[in-house]
GROMACS .gro file of C-alpha atoms in nm:
model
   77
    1UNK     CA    1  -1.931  -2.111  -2.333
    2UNK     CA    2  -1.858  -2.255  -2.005
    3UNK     CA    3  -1.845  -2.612  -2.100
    4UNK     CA    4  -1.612  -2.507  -2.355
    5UNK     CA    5  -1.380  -2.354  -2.121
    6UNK     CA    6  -1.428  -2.601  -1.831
    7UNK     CA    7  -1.233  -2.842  -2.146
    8UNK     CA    8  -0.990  -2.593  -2.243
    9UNK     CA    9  -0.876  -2.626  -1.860
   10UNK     CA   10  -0.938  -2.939  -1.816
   11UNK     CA   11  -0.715  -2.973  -2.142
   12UNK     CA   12  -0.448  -2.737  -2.025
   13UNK     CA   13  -0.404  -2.901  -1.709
   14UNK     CA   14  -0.364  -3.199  -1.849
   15UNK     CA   15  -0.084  -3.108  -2.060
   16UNK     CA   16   0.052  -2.802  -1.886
   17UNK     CA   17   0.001  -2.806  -1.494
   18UNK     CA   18   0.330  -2.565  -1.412
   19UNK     CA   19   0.163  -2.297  -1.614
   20UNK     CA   20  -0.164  -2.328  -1.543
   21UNK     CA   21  -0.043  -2.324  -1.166
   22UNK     CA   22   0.146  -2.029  -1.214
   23UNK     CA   23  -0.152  -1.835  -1.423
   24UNK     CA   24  -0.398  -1.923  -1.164
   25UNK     CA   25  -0.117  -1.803  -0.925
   26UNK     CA   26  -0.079  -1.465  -1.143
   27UNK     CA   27  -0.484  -1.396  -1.140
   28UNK     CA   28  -0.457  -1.370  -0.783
   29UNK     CA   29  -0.210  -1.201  -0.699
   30UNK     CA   30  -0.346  -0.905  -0.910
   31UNK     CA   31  -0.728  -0.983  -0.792
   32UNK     CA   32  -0.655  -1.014  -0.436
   33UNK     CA   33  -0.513  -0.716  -0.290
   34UNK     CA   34  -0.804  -0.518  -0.444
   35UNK     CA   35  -1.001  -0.696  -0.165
   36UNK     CA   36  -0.807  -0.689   0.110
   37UNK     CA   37  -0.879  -0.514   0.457
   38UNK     CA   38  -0.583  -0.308   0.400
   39UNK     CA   39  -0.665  -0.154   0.084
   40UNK     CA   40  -1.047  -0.065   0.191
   41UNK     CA   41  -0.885   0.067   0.523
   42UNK     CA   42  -0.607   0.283   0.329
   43UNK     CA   43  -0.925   0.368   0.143
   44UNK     CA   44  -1.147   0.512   0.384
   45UNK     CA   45  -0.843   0.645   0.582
   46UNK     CA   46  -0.643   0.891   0.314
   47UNK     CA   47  -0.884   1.107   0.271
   48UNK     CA   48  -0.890   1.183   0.617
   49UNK     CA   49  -0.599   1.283   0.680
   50UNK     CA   50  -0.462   1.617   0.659
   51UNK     CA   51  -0.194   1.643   0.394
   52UNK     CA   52  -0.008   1.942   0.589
   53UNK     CA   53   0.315   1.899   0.790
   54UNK     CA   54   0.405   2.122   1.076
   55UNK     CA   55   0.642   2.391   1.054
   56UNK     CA   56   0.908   2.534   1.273
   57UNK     CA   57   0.741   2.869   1.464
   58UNK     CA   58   0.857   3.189   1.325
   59UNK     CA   59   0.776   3.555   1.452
   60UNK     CA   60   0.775   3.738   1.733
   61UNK     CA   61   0.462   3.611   1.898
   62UNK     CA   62   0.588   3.284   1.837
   63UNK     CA   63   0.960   3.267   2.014
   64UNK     CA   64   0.800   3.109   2.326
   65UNK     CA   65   0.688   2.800   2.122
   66UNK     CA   66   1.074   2.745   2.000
   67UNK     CA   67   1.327   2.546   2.178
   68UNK     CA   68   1.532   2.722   2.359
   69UNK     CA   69   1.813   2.386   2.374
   70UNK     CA   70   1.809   2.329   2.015
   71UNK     CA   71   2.134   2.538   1.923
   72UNK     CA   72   2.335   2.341   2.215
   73UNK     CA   73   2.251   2.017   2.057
   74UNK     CA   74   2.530   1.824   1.917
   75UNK     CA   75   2.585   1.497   1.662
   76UNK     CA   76   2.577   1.170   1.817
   77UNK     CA   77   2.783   1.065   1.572
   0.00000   0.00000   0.00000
């Protein structure tokens, strides 16, 4: 099986080299990123982190927490 597609390349390449360039090309780009230091990094970090965003305080016990300049701020714009 490999001899026979070691020809068919060797064939298409041959004939074809603009898209056999742009297949090989095409394999990699999809193979690649699966190995990449970013993707086994995004891997290992995602389920680390929490997926909860902070909330302005609210309550009584909480007014100290609050800013008290917020309501003077203005647009910049």
């Amino acid at each position: 099986i490999a001899t026979r597609f070691a020809a068919f390349l060797k064939n298409a390449w041959a004939k074809e080299q603009v898209l056999v360039a742009s297949f090989c090309i095409r394999g990699l780009a999809i193979i690649l990123p699966a190995h990449s230091p970013y993707t086994t990094y995004a891997l290992r970090i995602n389920p680390a982190t929490p997926y909860n965003y902070p909330v302005h305080p609210q309550g009584p016990s909480l007014e100290r927490q609050k800013c008290k300049y917020t309501h003077s701020l203005k647009p910049l714009y």
